[in-house]
mmCIF file with all atom_site columns, C-alpha atoms in Angstrom:
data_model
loop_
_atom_site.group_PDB
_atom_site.id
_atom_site.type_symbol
_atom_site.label_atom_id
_atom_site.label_alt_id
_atom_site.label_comp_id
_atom_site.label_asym_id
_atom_site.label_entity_id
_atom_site.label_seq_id
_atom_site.pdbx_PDB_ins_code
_atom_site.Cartn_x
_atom_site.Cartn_y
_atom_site.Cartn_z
_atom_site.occupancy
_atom_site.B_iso_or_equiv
_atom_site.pdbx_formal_charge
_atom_site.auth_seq_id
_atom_site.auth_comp_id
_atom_site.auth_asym_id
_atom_site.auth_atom_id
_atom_site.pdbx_PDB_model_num
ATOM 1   C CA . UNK S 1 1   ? 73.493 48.478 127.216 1.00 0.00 ? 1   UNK S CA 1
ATOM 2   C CA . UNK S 1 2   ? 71.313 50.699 129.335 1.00 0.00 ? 2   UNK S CA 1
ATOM 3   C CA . UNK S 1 3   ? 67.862 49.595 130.039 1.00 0.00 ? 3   UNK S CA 1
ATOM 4   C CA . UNK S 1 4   ? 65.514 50.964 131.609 1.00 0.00 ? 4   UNK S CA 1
ATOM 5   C CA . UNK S 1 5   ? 62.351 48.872 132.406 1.00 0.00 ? 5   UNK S CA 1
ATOM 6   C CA . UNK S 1 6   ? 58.574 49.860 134.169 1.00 0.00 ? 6   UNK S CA 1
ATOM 7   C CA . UNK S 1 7   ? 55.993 47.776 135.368 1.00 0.00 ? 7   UNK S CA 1
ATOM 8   C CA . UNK S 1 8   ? 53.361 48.112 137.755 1.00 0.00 ? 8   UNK S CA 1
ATOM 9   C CA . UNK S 1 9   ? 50.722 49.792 135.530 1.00 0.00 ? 9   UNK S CA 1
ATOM 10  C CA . UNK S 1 10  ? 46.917 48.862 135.361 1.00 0.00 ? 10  UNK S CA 1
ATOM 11  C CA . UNK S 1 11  ? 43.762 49.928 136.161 1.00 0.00 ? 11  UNK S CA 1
ATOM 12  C CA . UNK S 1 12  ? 42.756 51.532 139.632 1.00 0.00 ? 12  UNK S CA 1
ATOM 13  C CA . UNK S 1 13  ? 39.442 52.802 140.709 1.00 0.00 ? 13  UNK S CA 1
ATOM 14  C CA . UNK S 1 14  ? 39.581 57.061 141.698 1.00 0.00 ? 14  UNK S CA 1
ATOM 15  C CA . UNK S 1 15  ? 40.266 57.267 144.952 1.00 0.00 ? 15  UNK S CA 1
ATOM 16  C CA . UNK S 1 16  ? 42.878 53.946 144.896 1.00 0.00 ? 16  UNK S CA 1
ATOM 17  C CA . UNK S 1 17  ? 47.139 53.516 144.792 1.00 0.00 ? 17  UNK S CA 1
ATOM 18  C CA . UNK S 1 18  ? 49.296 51.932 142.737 1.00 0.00 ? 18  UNK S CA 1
ATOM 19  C CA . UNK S 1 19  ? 52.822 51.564 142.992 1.00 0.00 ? 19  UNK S CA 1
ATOM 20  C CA . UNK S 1 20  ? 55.183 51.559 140.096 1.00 0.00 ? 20  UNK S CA 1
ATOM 21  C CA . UNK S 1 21  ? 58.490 50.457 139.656 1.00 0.00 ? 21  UNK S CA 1
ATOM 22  C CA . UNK S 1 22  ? 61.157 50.829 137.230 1.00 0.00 ? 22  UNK S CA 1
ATOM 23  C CA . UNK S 1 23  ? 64.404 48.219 136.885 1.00 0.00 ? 23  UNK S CA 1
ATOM 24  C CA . UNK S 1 24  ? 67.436 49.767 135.593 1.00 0.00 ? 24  UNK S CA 1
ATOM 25  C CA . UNK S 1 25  ? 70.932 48.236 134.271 1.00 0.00 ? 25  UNK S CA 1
ATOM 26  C CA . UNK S 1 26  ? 73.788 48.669 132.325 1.00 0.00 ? 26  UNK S CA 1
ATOM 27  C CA . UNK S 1 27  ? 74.884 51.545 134.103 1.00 0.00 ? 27  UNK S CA 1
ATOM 28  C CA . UNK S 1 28  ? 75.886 52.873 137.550 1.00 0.00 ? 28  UNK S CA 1
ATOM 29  C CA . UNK S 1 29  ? 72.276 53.369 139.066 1.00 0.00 ? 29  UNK S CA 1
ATOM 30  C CA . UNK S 1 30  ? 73.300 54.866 142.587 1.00 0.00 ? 30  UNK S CA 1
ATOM 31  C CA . UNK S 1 31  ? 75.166 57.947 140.575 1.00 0.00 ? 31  UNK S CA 1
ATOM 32  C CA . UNK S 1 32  ? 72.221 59.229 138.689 1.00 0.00 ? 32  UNK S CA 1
ATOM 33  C CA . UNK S 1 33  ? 69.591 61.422 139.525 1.00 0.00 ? 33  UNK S CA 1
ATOM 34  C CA . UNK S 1 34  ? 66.215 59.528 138.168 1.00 0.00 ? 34  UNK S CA 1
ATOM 35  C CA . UNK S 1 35  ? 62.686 61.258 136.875 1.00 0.00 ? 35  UNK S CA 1
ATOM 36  C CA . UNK S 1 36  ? 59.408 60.191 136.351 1.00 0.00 ? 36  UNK S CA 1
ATOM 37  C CA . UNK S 1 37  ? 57.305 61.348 133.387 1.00 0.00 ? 37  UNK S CA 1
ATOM 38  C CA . UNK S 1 38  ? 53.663 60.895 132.362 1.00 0.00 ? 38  UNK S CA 1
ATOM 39  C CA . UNK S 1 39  ? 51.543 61.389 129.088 1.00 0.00 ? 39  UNK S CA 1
ATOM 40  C CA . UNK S 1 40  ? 48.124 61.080 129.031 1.00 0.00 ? 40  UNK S CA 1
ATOM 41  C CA . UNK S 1 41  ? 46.808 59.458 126.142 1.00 0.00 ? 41  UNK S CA 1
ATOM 42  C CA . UNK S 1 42  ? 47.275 61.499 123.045 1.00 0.00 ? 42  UNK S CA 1
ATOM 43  C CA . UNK S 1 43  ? 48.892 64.301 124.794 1.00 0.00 ? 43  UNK S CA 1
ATOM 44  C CA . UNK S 1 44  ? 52.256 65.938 125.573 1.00 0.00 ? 44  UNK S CA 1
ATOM 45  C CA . UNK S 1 45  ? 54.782 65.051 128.150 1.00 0.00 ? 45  UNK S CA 1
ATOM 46  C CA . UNK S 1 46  ? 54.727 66.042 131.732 1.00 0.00 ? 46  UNK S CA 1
ATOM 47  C CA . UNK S 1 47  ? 57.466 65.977 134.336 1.00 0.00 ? 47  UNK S CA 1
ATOM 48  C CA . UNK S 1 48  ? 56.225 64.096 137.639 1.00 0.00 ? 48  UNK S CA 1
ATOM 49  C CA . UNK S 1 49  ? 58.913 63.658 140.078 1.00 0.00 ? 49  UNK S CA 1
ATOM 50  C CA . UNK S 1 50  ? 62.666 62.993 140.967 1.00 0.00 ? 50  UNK S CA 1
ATOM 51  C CA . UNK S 1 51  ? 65.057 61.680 143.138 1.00 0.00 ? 51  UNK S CA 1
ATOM 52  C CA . UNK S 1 52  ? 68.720 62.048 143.888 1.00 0.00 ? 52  UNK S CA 1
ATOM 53  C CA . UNK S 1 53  ? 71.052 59.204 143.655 1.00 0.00 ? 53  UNK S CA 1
ATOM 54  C CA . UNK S 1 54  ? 70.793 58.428 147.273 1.00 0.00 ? 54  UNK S CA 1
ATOM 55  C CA . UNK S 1 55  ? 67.232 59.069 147.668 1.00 0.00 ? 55  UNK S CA 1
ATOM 56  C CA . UNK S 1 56  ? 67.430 61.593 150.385 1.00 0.00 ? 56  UNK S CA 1
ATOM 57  C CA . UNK S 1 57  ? 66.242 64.397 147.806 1.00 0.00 ? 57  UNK S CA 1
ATOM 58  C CA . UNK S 1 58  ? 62.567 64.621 146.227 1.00 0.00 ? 58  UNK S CA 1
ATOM 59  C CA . UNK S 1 59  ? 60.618 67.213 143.761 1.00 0.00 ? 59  UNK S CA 1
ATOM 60  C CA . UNK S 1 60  ? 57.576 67.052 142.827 1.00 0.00 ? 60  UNK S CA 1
ATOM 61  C CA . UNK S 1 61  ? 55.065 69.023 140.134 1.00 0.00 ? 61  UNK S CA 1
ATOM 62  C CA . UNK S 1 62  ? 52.366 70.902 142.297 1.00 0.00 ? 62  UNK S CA 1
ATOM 63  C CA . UNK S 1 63  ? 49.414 68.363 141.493 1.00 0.00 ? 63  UNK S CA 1
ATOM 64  C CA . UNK S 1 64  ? 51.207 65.248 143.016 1.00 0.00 ? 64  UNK S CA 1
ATOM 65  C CA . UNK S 1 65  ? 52.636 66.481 145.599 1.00 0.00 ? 65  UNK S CA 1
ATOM 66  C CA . UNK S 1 66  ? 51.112 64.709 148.882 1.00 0.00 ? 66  UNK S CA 1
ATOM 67  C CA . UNK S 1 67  ? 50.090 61.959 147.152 1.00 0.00 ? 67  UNK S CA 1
ATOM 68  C CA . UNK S 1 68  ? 52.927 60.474 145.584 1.00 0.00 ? 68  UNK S CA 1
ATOM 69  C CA . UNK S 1 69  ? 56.224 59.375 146.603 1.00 0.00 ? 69  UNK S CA 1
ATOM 70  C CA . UNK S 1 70  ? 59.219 58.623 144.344 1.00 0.00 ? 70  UNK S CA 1
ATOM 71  C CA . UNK S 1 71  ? 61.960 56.634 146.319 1.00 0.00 ? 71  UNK S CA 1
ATOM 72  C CA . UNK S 1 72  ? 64.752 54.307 145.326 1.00 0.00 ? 72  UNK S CA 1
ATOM 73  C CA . UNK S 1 73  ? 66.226 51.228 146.289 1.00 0.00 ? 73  UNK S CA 1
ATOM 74  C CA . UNK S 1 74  ? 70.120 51.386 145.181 1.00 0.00 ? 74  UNK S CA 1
ATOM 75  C CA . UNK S 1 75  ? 70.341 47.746 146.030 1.00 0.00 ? 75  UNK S CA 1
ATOM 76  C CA . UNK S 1 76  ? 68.341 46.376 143.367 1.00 0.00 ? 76  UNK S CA 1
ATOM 77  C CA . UNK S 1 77  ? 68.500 49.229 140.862 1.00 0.00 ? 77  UNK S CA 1
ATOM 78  C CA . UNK S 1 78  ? 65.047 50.122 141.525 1.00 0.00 ? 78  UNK S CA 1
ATOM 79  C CA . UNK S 1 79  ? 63.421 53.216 141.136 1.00 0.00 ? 79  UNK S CA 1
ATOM 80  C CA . UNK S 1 80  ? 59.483 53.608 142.358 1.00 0.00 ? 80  UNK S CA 1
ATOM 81  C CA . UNK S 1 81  ? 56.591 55.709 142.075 1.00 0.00 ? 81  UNK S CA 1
ATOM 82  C CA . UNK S 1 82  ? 53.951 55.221 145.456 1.00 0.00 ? 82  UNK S CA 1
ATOM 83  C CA . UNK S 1 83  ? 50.396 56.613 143.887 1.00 0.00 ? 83  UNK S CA 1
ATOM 84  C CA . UNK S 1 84  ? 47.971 57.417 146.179 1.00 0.00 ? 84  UNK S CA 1
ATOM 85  C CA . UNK S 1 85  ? 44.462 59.278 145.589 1.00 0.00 ? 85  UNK S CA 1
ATOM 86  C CA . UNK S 1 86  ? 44.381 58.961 142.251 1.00 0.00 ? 86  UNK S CA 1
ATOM 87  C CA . UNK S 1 87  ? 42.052 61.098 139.951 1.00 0.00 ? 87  UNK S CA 1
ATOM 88  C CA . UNK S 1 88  ? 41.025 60.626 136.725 1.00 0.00 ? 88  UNK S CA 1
ATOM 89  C CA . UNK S 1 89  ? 43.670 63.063 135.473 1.00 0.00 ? 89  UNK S CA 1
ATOM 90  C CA . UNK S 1 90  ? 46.161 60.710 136.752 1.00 0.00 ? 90  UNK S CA 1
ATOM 91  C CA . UNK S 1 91  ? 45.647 58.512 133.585 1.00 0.00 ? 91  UNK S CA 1
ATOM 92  C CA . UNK S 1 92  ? 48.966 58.565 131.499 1.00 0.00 ? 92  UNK S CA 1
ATOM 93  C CA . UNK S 1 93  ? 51.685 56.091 130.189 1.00 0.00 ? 93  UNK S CA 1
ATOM 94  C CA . UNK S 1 94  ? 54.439 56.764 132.961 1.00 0.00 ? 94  UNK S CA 1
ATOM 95  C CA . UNK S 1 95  ? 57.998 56.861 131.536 1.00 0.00 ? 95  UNK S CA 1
ATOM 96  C CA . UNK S 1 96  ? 60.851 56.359 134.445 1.00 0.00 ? 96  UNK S CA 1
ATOM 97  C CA . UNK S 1 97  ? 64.224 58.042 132.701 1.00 0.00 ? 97  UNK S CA 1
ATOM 98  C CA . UNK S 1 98  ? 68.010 58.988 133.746 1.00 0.00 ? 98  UNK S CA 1
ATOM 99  C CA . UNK S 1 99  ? 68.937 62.169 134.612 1.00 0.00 ? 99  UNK S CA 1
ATOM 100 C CA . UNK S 1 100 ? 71.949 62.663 133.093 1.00 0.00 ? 100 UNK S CA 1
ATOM 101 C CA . UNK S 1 101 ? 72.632 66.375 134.232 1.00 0.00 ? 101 UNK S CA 1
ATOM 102 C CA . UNK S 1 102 ? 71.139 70.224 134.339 1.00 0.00 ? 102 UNK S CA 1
ATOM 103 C CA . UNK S 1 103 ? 67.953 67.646 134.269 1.00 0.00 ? 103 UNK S CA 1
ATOM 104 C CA . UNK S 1 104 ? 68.730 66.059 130.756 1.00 0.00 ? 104 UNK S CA 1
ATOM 105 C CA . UNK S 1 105 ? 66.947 62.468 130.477 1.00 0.00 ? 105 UNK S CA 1
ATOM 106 C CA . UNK S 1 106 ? 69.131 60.528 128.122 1.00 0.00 ? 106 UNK S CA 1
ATOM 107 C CA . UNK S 1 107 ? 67.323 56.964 128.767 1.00 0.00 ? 107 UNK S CA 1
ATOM 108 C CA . UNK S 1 108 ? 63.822 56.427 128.957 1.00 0.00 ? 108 UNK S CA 1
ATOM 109 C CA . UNK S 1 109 ? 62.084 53.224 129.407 1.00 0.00 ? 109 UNK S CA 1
ATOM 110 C CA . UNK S 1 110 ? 59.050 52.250 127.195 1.00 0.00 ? 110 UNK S CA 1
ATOM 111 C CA . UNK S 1 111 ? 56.556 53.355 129.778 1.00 0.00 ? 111 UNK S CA 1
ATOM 112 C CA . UNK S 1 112 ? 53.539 51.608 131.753 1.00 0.00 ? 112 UNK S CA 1
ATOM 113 C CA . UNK S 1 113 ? 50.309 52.416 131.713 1.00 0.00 ? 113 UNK S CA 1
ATOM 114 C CA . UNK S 1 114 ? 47.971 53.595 134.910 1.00 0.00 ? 114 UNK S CA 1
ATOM 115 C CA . UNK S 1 115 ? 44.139 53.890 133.949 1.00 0.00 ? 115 UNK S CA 1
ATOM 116 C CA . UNK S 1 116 ? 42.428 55.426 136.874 1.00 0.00 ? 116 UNK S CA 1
ATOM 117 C CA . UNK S 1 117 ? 38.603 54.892 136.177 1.00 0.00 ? 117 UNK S CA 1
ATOM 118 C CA . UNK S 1 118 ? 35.415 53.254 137.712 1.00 0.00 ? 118 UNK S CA 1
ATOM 119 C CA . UNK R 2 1   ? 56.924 79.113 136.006 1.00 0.00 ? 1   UNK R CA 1
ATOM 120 C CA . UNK R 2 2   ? 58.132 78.730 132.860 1.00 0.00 ? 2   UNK R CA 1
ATOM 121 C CA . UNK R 2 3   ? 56.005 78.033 130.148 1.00 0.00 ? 3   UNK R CA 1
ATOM 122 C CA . UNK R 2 4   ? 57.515 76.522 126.876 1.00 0.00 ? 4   UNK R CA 1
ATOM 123 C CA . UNK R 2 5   ? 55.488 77.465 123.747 1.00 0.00 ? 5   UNK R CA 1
ATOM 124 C CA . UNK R 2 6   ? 56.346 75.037 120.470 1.00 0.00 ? 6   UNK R CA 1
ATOM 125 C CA . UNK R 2 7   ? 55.168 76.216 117.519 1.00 0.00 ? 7   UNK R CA 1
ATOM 126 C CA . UNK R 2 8   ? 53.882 75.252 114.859 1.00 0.00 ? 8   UNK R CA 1
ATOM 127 C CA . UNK R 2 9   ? 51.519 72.336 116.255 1.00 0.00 ? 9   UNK R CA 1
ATOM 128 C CA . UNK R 2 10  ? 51.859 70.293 112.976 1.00 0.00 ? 10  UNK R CA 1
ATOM 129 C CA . UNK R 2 11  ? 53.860 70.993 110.148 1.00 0.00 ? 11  UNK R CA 1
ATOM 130 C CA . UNK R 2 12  ? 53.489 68.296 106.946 1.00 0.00 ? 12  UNK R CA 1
ATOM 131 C CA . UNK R 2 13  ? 56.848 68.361 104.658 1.00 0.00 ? 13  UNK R CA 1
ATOM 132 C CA . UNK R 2 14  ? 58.630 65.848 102.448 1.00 0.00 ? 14  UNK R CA 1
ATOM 133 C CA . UNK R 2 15  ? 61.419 63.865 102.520 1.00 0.00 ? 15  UNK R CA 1
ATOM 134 C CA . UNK R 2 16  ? 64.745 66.126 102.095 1.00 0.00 ? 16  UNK R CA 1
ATOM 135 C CA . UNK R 2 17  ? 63.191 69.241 103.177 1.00 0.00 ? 17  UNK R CA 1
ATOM 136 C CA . UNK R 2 18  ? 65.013 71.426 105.839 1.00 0.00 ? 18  UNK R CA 1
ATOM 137 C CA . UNK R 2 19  ? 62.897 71.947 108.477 1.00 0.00 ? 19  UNK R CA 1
ATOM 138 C CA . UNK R 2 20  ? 63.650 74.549 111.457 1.00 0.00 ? 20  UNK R CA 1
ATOM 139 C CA . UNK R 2 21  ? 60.881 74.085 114.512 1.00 0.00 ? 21  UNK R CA 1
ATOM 140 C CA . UNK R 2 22  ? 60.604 76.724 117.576 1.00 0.00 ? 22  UNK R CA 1
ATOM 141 C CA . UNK R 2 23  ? 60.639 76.477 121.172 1.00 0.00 ? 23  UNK R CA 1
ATOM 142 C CA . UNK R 2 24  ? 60.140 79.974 122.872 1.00 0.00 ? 24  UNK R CA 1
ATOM 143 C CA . UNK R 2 25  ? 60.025 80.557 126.476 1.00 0.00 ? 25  UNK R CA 1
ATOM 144 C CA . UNK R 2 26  ? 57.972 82.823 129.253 1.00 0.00 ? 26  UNK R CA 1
ATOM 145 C CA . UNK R 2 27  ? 61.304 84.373 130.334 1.00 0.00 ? 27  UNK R CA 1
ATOM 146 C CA . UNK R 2 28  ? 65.106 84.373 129.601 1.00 0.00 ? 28  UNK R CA 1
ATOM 147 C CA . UNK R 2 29  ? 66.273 80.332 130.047 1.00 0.00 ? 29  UNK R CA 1
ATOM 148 C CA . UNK R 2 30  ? 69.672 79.131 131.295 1.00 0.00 ? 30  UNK R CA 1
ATOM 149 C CA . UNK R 2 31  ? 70.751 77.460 127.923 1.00 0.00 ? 31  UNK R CA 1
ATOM 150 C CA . UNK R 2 32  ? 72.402 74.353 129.654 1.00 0.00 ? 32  UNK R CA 1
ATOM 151 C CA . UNK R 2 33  ? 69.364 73.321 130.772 1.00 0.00 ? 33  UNK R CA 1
ATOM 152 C CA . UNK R 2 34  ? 67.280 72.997 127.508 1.00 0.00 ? 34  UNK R CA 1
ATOM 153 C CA . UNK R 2 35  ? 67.312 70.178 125.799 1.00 0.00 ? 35  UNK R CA 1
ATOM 154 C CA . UNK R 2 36  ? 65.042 68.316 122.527 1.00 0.00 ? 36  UNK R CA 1
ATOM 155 C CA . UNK R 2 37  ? 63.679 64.488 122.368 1.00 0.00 ? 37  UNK R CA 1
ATOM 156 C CA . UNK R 2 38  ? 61.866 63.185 119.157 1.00 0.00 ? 38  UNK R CA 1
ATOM 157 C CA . UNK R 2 39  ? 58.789 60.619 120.072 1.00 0.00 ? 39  UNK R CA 1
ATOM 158 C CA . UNK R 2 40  ? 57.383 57.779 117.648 1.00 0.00 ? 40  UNK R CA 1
ATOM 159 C CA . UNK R 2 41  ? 53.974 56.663 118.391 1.00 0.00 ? 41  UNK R CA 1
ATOM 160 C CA . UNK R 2 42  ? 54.423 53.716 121.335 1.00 0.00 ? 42  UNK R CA 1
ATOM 161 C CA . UNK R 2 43  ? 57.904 54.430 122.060 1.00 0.00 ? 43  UNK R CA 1
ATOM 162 C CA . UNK R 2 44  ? 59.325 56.502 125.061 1.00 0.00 ? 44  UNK R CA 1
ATOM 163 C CA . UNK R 2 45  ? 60.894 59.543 123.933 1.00 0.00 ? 45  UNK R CA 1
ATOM 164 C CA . UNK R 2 46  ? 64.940 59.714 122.729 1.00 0.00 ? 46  UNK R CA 1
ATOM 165 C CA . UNK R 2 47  ? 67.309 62.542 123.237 1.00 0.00 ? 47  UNK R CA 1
ATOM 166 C CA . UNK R 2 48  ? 68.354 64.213 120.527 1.00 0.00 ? 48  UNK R CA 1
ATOM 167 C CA . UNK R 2 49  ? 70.063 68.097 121.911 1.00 0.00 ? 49  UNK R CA 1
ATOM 168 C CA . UNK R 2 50  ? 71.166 68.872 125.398 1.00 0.00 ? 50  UNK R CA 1
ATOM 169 C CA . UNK R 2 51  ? 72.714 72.295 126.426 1.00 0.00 ? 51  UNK R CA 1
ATOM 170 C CA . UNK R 2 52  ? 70.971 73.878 123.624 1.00 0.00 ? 52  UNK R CA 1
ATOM 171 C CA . UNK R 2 53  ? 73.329 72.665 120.738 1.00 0.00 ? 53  UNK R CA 1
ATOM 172 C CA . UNK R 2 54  ? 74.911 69.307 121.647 1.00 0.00 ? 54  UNK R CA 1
ATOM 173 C CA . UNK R 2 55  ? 73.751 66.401 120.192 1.00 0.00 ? 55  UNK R CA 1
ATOM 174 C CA . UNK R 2 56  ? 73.373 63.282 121.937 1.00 0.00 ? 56  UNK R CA 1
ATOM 175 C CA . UNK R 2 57  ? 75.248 60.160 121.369 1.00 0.00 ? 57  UNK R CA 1
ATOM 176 C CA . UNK R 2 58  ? 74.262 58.498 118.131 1.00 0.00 ? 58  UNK R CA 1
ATOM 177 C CA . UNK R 2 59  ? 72.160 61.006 116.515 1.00 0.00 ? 59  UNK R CA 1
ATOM 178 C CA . UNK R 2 60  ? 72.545 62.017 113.137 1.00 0.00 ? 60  UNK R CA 1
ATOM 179 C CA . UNK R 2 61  ? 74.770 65.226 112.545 1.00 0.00 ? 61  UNK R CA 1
ATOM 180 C CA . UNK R 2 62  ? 71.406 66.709 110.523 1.00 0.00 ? 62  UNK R CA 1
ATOM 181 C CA . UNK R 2 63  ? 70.316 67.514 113.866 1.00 0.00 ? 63  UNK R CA 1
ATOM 182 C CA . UNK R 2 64  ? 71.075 70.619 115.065 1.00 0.00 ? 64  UNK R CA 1
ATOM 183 C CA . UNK R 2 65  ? 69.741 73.046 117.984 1.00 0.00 ? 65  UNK R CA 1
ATOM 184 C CA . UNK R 2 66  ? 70.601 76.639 118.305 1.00 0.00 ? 66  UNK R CA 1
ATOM 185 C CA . UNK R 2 67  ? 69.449 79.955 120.564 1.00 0.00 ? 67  UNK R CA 1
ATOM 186 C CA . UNK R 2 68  ? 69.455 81.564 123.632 1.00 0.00 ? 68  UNK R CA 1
ATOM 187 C CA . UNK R 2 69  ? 67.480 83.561 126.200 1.00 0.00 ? 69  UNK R CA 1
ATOM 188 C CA . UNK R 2 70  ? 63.887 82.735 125.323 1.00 0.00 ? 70  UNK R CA 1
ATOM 189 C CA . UNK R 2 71  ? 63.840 81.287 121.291 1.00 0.00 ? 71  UNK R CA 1
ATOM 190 C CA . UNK R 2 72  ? 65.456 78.126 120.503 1.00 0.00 ? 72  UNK R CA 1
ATOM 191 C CA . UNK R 2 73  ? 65.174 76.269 117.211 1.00 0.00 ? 73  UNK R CA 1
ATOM 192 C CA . UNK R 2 74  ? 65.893 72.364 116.094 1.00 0.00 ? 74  UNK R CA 1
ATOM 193 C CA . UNK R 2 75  ? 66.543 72.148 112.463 1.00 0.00 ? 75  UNK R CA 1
ATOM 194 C CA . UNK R 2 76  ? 66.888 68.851 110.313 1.00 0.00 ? 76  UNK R CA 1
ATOM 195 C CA . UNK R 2 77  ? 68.483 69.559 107.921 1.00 0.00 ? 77  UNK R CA 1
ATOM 196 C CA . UNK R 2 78  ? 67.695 66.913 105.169 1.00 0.00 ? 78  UNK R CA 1
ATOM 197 C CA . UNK R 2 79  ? 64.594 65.109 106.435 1.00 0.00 ? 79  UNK R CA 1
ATOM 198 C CA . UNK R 2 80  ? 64.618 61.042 105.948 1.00 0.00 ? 80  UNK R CA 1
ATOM 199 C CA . UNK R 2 81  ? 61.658 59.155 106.398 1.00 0.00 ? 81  UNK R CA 1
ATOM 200 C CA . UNK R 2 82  ? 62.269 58.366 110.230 1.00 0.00 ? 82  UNK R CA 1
ATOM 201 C CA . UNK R 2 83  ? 62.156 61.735 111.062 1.00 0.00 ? 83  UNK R CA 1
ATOM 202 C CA . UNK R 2 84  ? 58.682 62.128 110.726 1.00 0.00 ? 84  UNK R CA 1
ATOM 203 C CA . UNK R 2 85  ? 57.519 62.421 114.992 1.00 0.00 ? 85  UNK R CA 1
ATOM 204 C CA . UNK R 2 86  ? 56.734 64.218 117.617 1.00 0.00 ? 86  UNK R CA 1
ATOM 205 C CA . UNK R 2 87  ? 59.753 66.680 118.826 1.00 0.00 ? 87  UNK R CA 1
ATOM 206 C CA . UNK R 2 88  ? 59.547 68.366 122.214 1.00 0.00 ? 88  UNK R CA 1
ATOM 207 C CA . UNK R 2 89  ? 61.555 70.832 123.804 1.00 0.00 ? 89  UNK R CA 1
ATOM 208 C CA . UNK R 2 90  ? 62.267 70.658 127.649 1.00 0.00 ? 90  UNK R CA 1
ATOM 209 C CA . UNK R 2 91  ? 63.676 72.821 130.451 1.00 0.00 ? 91  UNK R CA 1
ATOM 210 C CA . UNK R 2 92  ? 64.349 71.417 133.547 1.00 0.00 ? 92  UNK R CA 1
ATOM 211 C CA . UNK R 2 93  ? 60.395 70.501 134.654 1.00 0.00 ? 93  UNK R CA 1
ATOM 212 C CA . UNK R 2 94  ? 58.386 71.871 131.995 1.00 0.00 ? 94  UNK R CA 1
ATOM 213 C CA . UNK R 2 95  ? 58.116 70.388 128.424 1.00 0.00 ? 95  UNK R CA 1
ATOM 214 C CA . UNK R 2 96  ? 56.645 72.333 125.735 1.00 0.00 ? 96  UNK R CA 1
ATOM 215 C CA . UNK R 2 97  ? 53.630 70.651 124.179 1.00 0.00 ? 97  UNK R CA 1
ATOM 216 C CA . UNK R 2 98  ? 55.471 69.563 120.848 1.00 0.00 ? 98  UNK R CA 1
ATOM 217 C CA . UNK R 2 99  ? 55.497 70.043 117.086 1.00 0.00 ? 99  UNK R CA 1
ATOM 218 C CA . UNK R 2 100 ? 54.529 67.235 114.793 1.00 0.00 ? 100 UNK R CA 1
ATOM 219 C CA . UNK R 2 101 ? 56.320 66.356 111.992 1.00 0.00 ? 101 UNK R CA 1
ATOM 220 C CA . UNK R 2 102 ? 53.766 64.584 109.305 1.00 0.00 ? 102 UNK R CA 1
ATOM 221 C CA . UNK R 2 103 ? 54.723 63.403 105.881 1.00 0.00 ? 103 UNK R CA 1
ATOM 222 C CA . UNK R 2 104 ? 53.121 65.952 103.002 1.00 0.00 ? 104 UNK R CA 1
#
């Protein structure tokens, strides 16, 4: 069964980081393209950033670039998301999810939730 | 950059209604790349359509997606009471900002 599994959420003050992670099984992680997705609360779905299955590939969306960082650690099925600067409009439930082609998420995880506020 | 524009917002319908919602895009889209997930509240989002019309494993044959260039539709076409959610359409780093699917 594929799982995928986030953690790392919480509150942060503006201005702080945060680094989330996301634990993955049940399927060849190291093959896969992996995304990370936000929603802030009551709103729609935004695509974040990605990696390539050996991690030597990034994109970003315009307002996170240079402040975070998604990397991967094949060895432990890990995926991450490095948050730094965070602004208020950072606050979302992030989703971590497979890439399963022509950028087609097929797994999602149930999400973790960053609160940036004073 | 593409923009993805679902519409309606909210539609409220019944149980066993067919119900055809729209995703139309900024400019002409590769169809491979669009796909449809179906949120319910405090759940990530599931697959449902990828490359347009191709339904992902496990979901219901009601489910179907269709179009090309810039209009694509998803259409239930009987809908059963855990079909009521939020459905978004997606091209490779834009979503649109989703229909809701309320019970009438």
């Amino acid at each position: 069964e594929v799982q995928l599994v986030e953690s790392g959420g919480g509150l942060v003050q503006p201005g702080g980081s945060l680094r989330l992670s996301c634990e993955v099984s049940g399927f060849m992680f190291s093959n896969y393209w992996m995304t990370w997705v936000r929603q802030a609360p009551g709103k729609g779905l935004e695509w974040v950033a990605q990696v390539n299955p050996d991690g030597s590939e990034t994109h970003y969306v315009d307002s996170t670039r240079g402040r975070f960082t998604v990397s991967r650690d094949n060895t432990k099925n890990s995926l991450y998301l490095q948050m730094s600067s965070l602004r208020g409009g950072d606050t979302a439930i992030y989703y971590c999810a497979r890439d399963f082609g022509w950028a087609t998420l097929d797994y999602w995880g149930q999400g973790t939730l960053v609160t940036v506020s004073s | 950059e593409i923009v993805l524009t679902q519409s309606p917002g909210t539609l409220s319908l019944s149980q066993g209604e067919r119900v055809t919602l729209s995703c139309r895009a900024s400019q002409t889209l590769d169809s491979s790349w669009l796909a449809w997930y179906q949120q319910k509240p405090g759940q990530g989002p599931r697959l449902l359509i990828y490359g347009t019309s191709s339904r992902a494993t496990g979901i219901p044959d009601r489910f179907s997606g269709s179009g090309s260039g810039t209009d694509f539709t998803l259409t239930i076409s009987r809908l059963e009471p855990e079909d009521f959610a939020v459905y978004y359409c997606h091209h490779r780093v834009t979503f649109g900002q989703g229909t809701r699917l309320a019970i009438k």
